[in-house]
Tab-separated table of C-alpha atoms and ligand atoms in Angstrom:
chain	number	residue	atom	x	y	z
X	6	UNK	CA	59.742	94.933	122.741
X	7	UNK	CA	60.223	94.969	118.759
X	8	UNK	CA	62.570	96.731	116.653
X	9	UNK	CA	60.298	98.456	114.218
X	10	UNK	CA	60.823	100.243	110.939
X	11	UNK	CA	58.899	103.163	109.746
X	12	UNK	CA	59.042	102.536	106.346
X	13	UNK	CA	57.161	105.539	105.070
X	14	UNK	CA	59.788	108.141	107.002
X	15	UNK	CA	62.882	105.587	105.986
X	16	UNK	CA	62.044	105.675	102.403
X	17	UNK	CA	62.629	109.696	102.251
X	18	UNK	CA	65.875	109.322	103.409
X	19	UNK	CA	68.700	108.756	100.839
X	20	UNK	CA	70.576	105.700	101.331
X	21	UNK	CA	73.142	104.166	102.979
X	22	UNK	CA	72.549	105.081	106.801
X	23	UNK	CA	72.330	103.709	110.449
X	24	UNK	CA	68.443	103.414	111.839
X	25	UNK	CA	68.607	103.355	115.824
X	26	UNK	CA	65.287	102.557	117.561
X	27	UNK	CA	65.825	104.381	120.917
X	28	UNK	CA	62.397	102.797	122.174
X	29	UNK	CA	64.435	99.516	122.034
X	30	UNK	CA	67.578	101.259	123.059
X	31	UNK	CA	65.671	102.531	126.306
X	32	UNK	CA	63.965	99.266	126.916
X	33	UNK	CA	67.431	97.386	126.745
X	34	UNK	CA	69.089	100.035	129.695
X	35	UNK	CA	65.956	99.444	131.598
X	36	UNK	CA	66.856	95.509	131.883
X	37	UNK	CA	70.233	95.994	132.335
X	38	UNK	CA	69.113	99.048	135.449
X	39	UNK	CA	66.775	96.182	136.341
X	40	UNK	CA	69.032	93.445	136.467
X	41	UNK	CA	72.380	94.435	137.732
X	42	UNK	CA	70.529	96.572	140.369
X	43	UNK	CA	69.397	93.621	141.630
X	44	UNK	CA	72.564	92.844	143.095
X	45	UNK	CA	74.027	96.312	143.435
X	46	UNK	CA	76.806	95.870	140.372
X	47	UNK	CA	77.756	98.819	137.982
X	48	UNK	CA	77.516	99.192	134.434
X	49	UNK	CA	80.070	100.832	132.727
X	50	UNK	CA	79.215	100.946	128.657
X	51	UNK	CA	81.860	100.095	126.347
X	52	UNK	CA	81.854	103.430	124.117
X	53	UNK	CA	83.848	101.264	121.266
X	54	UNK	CA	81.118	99.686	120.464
X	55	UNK	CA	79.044	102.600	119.770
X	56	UNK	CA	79.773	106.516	120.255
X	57	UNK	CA	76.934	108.028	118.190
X	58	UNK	CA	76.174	111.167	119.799
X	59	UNK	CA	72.447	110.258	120.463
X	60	UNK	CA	73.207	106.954	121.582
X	61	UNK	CA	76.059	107.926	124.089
X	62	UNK	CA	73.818	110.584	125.739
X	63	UNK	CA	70.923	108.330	126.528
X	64	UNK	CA	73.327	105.758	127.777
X	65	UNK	CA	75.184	108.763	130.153
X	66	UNK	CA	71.283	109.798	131.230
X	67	UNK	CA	70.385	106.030	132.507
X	68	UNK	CA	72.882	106.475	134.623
X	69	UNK	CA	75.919	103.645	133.302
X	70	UNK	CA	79.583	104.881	133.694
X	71	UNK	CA	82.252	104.948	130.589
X	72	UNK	CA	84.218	102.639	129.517
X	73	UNK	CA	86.790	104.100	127.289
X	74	UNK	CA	90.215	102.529	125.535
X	75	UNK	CA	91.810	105.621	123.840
X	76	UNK	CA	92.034	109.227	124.919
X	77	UNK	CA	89.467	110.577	122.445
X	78	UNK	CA	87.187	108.365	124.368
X	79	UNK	CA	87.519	109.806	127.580
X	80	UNK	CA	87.276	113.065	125.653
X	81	UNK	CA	84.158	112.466	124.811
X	82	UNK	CA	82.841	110.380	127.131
X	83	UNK	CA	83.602	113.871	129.315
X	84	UNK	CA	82.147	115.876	126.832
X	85	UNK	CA	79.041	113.757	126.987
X	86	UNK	CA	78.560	114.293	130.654
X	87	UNK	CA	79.627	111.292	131.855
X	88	UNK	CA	80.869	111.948	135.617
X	89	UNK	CA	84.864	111.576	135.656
X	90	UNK	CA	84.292	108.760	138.560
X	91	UNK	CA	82.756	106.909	136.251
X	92	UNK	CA	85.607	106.884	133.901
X	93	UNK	CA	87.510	103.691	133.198
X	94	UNK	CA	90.526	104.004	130.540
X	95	UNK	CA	91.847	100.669	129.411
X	96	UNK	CA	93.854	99.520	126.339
X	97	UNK	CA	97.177	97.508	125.943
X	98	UNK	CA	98.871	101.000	124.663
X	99	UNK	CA	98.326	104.431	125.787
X	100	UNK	CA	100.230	107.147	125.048
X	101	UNK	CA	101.546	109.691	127.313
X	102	UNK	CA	99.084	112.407	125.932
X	103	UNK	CA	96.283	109.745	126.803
X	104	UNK	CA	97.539	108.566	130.514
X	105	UNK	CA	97.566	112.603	131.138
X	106	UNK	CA	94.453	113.696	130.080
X	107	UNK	CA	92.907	111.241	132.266
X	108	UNK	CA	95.037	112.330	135.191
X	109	UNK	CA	94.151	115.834	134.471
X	110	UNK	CA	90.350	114.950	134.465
X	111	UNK	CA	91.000	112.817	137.982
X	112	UNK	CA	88.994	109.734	136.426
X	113	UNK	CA	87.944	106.932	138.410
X	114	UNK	CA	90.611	104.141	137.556
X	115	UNK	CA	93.275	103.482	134.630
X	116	UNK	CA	92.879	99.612	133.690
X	117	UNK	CA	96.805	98.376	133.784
X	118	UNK	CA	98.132	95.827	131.054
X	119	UNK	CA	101.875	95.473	132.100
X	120	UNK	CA	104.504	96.502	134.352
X	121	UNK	CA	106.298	99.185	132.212
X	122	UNK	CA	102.903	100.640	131.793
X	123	UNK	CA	102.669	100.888	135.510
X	124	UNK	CA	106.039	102.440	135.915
X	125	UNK	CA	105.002	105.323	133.170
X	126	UNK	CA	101.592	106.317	134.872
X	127	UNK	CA	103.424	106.334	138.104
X	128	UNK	CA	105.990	108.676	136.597
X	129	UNK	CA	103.014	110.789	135.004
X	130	UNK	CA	101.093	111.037	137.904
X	131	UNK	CA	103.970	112.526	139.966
X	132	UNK	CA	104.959	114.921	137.771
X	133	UNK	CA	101.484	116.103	138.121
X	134	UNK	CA	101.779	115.595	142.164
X	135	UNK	CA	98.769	113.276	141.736
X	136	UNK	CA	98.014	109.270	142.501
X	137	UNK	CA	96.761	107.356	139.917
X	138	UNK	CA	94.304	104.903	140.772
X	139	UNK	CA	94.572	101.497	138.995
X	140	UNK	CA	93.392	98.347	138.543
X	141	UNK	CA	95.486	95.008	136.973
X	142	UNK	CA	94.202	93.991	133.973
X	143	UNK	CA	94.655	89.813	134.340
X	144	UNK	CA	94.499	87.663	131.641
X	145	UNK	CA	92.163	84.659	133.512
X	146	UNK	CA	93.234	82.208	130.332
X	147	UNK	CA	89.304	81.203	130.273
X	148	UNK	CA	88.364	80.350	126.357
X	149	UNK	CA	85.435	82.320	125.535
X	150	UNK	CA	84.722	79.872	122.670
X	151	UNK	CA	84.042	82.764	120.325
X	152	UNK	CA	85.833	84.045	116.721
X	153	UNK	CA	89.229	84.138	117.393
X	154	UNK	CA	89.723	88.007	116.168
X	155	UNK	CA	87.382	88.958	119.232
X	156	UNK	CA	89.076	86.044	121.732
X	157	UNK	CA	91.051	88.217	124.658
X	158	UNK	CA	91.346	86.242	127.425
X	159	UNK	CA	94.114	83.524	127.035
X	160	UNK	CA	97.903	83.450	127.355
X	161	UNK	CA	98.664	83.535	123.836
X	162	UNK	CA	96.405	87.063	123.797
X	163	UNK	CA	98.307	90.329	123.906
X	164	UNK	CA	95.795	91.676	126.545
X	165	UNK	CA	96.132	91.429	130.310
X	166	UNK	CA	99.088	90.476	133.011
X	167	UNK	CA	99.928	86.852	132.691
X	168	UNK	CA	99.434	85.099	136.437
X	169	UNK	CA	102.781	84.082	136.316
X	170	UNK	CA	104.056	88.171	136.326
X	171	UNK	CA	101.669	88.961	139.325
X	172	UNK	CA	104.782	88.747	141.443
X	173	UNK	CA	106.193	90.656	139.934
X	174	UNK	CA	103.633	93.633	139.568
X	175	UNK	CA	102.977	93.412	143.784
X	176	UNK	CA	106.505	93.887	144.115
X	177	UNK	CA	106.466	97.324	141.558
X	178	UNK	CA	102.960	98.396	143.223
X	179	UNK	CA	105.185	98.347	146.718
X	180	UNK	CA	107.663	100.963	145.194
X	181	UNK	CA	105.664	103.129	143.075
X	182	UNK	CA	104.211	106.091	145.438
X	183	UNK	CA	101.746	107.560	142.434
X	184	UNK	CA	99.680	104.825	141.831
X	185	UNK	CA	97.050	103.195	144.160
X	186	UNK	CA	95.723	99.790	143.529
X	187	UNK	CA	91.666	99.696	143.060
X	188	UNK	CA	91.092	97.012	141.844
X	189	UNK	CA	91.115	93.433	139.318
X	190	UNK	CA	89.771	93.626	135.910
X	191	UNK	CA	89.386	90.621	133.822
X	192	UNK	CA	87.625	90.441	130.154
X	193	UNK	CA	87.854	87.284	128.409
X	194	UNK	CA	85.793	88.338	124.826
X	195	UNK	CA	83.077	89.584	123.015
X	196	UNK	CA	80.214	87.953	121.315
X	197	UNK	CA	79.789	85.311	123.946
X	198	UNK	CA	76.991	83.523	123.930
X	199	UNK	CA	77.632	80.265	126.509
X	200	UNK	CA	77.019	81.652	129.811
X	201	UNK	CA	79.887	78.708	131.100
X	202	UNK	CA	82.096	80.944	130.018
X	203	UNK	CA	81.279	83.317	132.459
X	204	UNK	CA	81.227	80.683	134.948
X	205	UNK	CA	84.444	79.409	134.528
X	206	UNK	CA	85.989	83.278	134.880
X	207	UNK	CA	84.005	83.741	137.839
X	208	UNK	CA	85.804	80.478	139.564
X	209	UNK	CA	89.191	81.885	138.133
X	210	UNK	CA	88.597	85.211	139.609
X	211	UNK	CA	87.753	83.719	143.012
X	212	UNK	CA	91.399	81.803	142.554
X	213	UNK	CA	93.038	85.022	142.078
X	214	UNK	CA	91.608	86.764	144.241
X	215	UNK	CA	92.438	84.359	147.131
X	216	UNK	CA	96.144	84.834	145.478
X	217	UNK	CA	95.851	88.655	146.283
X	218	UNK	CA	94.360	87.844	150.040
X	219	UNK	CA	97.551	85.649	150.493
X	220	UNK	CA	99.943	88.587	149.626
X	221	UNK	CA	97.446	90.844	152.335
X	222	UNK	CA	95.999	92.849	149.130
X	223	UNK	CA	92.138	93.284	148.774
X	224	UNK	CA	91.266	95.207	146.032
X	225	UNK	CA	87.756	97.156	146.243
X	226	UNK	CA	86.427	96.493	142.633
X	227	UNK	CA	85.952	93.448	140.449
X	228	UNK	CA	85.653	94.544	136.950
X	229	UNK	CA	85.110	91.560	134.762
X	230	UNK	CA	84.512	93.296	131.568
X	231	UNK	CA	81.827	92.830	128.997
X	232	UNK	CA	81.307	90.227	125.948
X	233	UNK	CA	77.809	89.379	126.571
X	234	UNK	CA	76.871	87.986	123.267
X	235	UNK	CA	73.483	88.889	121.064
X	236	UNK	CA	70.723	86.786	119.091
X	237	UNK	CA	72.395	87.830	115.324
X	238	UNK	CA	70.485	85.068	113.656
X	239	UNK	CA	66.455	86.121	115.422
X	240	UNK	CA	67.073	89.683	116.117
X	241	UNK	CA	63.690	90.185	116.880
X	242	UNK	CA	63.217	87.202	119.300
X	243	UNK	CA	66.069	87.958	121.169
X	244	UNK	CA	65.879	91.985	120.891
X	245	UNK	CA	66.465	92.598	124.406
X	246	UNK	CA	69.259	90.103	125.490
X	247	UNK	CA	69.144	87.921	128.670
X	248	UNK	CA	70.642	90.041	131.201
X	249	UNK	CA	69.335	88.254	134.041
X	250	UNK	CA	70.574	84.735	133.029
X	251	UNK	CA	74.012	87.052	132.724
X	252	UNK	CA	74.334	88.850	136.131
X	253	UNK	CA	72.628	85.830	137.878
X	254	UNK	CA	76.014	83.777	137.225
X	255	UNK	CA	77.687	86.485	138.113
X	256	UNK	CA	76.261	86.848	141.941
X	257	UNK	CA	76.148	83.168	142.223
X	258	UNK	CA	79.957	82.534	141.326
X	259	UNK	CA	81.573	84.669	142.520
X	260	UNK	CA	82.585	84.789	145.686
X	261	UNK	CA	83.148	88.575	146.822
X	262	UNK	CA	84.576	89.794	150.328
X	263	UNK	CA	82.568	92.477	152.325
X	264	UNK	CA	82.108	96.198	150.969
X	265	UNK	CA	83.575	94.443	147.239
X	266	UNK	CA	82.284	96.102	144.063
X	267	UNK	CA	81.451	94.459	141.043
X	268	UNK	CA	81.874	96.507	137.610
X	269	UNK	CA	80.930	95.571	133.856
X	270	UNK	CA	81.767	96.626	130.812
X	271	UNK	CA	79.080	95.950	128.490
X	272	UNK	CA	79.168	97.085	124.124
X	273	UNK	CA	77.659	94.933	121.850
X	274	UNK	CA	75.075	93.758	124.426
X	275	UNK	CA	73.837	97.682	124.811
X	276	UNK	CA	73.734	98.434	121.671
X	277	UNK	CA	73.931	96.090	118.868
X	278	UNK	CA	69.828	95.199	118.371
X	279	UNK	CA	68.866	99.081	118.190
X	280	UNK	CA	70.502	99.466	115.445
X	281	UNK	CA	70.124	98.594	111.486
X	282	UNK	CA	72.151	99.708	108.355
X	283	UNK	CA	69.317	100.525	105.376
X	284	UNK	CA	70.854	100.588	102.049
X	285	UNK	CA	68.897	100.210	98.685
X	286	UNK	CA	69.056	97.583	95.640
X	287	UNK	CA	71.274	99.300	92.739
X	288	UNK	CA	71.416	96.119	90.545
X	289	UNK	CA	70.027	92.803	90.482
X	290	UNK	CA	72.910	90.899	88.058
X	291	UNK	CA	73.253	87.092	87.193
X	292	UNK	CA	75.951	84.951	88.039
X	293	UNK	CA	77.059	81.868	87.161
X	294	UNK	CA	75.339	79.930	89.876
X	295	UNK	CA	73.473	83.028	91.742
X	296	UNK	CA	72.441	86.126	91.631
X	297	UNK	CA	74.077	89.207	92.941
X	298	UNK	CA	72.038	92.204	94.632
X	299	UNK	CA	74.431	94.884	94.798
X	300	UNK	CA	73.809	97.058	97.241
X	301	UNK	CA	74.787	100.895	97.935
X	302	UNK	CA	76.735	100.529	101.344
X	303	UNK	CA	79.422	98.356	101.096
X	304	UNK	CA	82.478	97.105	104.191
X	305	UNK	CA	82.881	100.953	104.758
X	306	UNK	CA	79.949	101.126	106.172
X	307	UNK	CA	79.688	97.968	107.948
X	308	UNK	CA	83.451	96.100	108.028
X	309	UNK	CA	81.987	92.973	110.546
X	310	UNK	CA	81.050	90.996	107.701
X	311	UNK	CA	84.364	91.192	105.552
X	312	UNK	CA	86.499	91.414	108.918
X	313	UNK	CA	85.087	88.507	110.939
X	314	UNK	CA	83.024	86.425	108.391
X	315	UNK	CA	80.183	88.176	110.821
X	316	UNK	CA	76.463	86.950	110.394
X	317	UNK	CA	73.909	89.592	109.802
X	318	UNK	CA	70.485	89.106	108.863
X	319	UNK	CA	68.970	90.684	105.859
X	320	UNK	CA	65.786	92.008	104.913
X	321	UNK	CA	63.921	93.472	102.063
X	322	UNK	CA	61.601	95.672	103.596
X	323	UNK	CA	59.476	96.237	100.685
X	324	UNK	CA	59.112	92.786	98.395
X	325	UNK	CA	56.453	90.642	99.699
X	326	UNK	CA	57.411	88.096	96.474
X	327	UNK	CA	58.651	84.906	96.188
X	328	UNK	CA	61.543	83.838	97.760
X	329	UNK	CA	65.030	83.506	95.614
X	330	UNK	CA	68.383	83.223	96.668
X	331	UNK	CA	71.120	86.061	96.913
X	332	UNK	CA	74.380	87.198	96.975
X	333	UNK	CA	74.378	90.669	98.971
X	334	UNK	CA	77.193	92.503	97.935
X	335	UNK	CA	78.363	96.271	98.133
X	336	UNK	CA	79.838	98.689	95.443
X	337	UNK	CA	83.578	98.596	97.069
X	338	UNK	CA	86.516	96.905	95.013
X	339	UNK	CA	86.838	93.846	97.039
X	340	UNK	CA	85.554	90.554	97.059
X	341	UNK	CA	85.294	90.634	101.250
X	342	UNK	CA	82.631	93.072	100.021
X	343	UNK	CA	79.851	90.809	100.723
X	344	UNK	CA	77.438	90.926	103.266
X	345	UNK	CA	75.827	87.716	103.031
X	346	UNK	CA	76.017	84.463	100.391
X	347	UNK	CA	73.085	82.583	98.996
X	348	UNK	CA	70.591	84.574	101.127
X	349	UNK	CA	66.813	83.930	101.189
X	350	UNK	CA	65.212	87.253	99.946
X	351	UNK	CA	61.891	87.750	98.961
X	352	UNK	CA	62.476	88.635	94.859
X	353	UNK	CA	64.265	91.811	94.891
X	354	UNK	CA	64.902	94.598	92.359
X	355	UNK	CA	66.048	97.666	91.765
X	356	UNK	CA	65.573	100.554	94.836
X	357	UNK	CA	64.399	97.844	97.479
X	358	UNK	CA	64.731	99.147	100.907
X	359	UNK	CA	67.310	96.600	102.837
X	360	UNK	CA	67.686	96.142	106.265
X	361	UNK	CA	70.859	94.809	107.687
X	362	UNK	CA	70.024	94.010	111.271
X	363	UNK	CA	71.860	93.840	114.678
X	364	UNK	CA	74.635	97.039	113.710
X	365	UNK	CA	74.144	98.811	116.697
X	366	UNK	CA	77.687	97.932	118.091
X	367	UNK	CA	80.569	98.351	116.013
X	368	UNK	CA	78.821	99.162	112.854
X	369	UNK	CA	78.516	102.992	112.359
X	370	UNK	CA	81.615	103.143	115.090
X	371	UNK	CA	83.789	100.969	112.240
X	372	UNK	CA	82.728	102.889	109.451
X	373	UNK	CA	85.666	104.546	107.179
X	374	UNK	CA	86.084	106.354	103.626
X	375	UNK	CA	87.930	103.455	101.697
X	376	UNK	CA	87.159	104.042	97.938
X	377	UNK	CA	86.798	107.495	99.256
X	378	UNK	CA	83.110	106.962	100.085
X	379	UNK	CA	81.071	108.976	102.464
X	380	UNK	CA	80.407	108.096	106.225
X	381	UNK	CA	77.449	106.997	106.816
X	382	UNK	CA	74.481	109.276	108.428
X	383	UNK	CA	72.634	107.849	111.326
X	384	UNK	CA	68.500	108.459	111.989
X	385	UNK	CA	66.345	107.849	115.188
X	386	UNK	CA	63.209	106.690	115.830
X	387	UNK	CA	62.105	109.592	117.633
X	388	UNK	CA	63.298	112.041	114.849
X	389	UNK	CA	62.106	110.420	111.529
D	431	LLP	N1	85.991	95.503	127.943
D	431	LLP	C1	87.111	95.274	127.226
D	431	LLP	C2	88.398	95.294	127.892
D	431	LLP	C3	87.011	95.011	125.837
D	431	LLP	O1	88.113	94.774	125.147
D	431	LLP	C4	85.736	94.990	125.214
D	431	LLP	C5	85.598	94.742	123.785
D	431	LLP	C6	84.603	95.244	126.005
D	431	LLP	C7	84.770	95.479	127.377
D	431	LLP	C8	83.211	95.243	125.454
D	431	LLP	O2	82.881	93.986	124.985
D	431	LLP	P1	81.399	93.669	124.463
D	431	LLP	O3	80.470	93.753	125.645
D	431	LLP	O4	81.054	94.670	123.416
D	431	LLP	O5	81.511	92.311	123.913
D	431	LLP	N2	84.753	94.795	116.776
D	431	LLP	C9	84.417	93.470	117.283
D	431	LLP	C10	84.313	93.449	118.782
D	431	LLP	C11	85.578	93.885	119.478
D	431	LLP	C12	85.446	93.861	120.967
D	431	LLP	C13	86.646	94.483	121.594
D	431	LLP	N3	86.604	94.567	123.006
D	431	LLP	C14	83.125	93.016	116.635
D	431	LLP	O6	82.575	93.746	115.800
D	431	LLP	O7	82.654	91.914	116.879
C-alpha cells in the first residue's frame, strides 16, 4: 500500500499545507489491529505526534486508546470520543489543573515520574474523595541509539524514576491511601529503528519486574511506550512499518506473569508515512556553489528539520527534467531554515509542486506562527 498524490486536486489548493492519505492511514491501524492482536497487547496512540482532528478520530474508531502528556490532550482526546479507560496522562510536569481534570474524567491511569509527583496526585485525589490509579514511570537506562534530542531512557534523562529511588517510591505507595499502583511504564525513545533496542528493555523490564515480585508487588500492566522508528529515507518502500518484527520481540522477551497486560504507546509509527507537507517553488536563485529553491513553507511549518537536523525526502511532483542539485530552503529569517542541502531534484522552477514526505507525526502538530506566518491547513485523500 502506496502513498499517492492526486496531483490534479493538490494543484487547486494554495500552498503550504499537510496532505494525509487516510487509505494509508487505515491500512497502517489495520497492521498494527493485526499484529498486536496477535498476542492480545493494547495500543494506546501517542496524540503528540499527531492531533489533527481527522486523524485522531479514525485512530479513536479503530479502536487504540490515548496516550496524552498535557491536559489539553486528555481534553481532547475526550472530546474525540476516546473512552476515559483508555486514557493514559504522562509527562515529567503536570500541573494541578491537569492531574484534576483527569481525576474528574476517572481516566484509566496517570503515568508517575517522581515521588513529589506522587505525593500531589495523592493529595488531589483525596480532596476529590477519589483513588488515583498509577503507574511508575522507570527510567530502564537502555540506549535507544537514536538523536540525542529524542533519547529518554537513560540516567542522565530527566524522564522516569531512577532504579536506585524505587525504594523509596514502595515505601510512599505504602502511605499514600489515594493512589493505587497499576502498573510499570518504561519508554526509552523515539525514532528507533534497531529492534535490539527493544530487546534489551524487554530483559530490563523482566529485571525489574522480578525487583517488584521480591517486595510482593505485581503490577497488572506493562506499558513500554512507543519509539518504533519509520523508513524516512524510502517512504514508499517502507510505507507501512514492520509491526510484526516489533511486537514479535515484544512477546518473545518478555517474560509476563499470568492475567499481565501489555500496553504501547505508539506516534510517529501511526502516523508519520500518511502524511506530506506540499509547498510550491517561489524562486530558483544561484549561489556560490549551489542553487537555492526557496520554498513557501518554511521551520513553522515543519520545525524537524531545523530542530533535529531531521531527514526528509523531497520531491518535485511536477518536473520530469534532468536532475540538478538543491538547496531547499523556506522564506523564514533563519539559516536552520533549510529543509534539505545539495538535494537531487529533477530541474525545478518557479510554482513546482513539492512534496516533503514522512510529516505525519510531529509535523502539522509542531507547526507555529514565527515571522507571524499562518498555520498550516491540512487536506485528505478522501476530501480532495
Ligand atoms: N510515550 C512517551 C512517554 C513518549 O515520550 C513518546 C514520545 C511516545 C510514547 C511516542 O513515541 P513515538 O512512538 O512517536 O516514537 N518531536 C520528536 C519526537 C518526540 C518524541 C517524544 N516522545 C520528533 O519529531 O522526532
Amino acid at each position: 500500500m502506496n502513498f499517492t498524490f492526486p496531483i490534479d486536486a493538490l494543484q487547486q489548493h494554495q500552498t503550504p499545507f499537510y496532505y494525509y492519505d487516510m487509505e494509508l492511514l487505515n491500512a497502517t491501524l489495520n497492521s498494527i489491529n493485526n499484529e498486536a492482536g496477535n498476542y492480545g497487547f493494547k495500543v494506546h496512540y501517542a496524540v503528540k505526534a499527531n492531533a489533527n482532528d481527522r486523524i485522531l478520530s479514525t485512530i479513536k474508531e479503530a479502536g487504540f486508546g490515548a496516550d496524552c502528556v498535557s491536559g489539553n490532550e486528555v481534553k481532547k482526546a475526550l472530546e474525540t470520543g476516546f473512552d476515559a479507560q483508555g486514557v493514559v496522562f504522562a509527562g515529567v510536569g503536570k500541573a494541578d489543573w491537569e492531574i484534576n481534570l483527569g481525576l474528574e474524567n476517572d481516566i484509566a491511569c496517570f503515568n508517575v515520574e517522581s515521588i513529589p509527583e506522587l505525593e500531589v496526585i495523592n493529595e488531589l485525589a483525596e480532596k476529590k474523595g477519589k483513588i488515583a490509579r498509577v503507574a511508575l514511570r522507570i527510567n530502564p537506562n537502555v540506549n535507544a541509539n537514536t538523536h540525542h534530542y529524542i533519547t529518554t531512557g537513560l540516567e542522565e534523562n530527566k524522564f522516569g524514576i531512577n532504579q536506585w529511588d524505587l525504594e523509596n517510591v514502595i515505601k510512599a505507595l505504602a502511605t499514600l491511601k489515594n493512589v493505587e499502583l497499576e502498573g510499570l511504564h518504561f519508554h526509552i525513545g523515539s525514532q528507533i529503528t534497531d529492534l535490539l533496542s527493544f530487546k534489551e528493555l524487554c530483559l530490563r523490564v523482566n529485571e525489574i519486574q522480578k525487583w517488584f515480585i521480591s517486595q510482593q508487588i505485581l503490577p497488572k500492566v506493562i506499558n513500554v511506550g512507543g519509539g518504533l522508528g519509520i523508513d524516512y529515507e524510502q517512504p514508499d518502500e517502507g510505507s507501512i512499518p514492520d509491526f510484526k518484527s516489533f511486537f514479535k520481540i515484544f512477546d518473545e522477551f518478555l517474560e509476563l506473569q499470568p492475567e499481565q497486560e501489555v500496553h504501547f504507546e505508539l506516534g510517529r509509527s501511526v502516523v508519520a508515512q500518511c502524511g506530506a507537507l506540499l509547498t510550491r517553488v517561489l524562486y530558483v536563485k544561484n549561489g556560490v556553489n549551489t542553487k537555492f529553491a526557496i520554498v513557501d513553507a518554511g521551520m513553522s511549518d515543519l520545525l524537524r528539520p531545523a530542530l533535529y537536523q531531521a531527514y526528509h525526502k523531497i520531491e518535485n511532483l511536477v518536473s520530469a527534467k534532468e536532475t540538478e542539485k538543491y538547496d531547499v530552503v523556506g522564506p523564514i529569517c533563519e539559516s536552520s531554515d533549510c529543509f534539505g542541502k545539495a538535494i537531487d531534484l529533477p530541474q525545478t522552477g518557479r510554482g513546482d509542486l513539492i512534496a516533503i514526505r514522512s510529516t505525519g507525526a510531529y509535523g502539522e502538530i509542531m507547526a507555529n506562527r514565527y515571522n507571524l506566518r499562518e498555520l498550516p491547513l491540512a487536506y485528505y485523500s478522501d476530501e480532495v
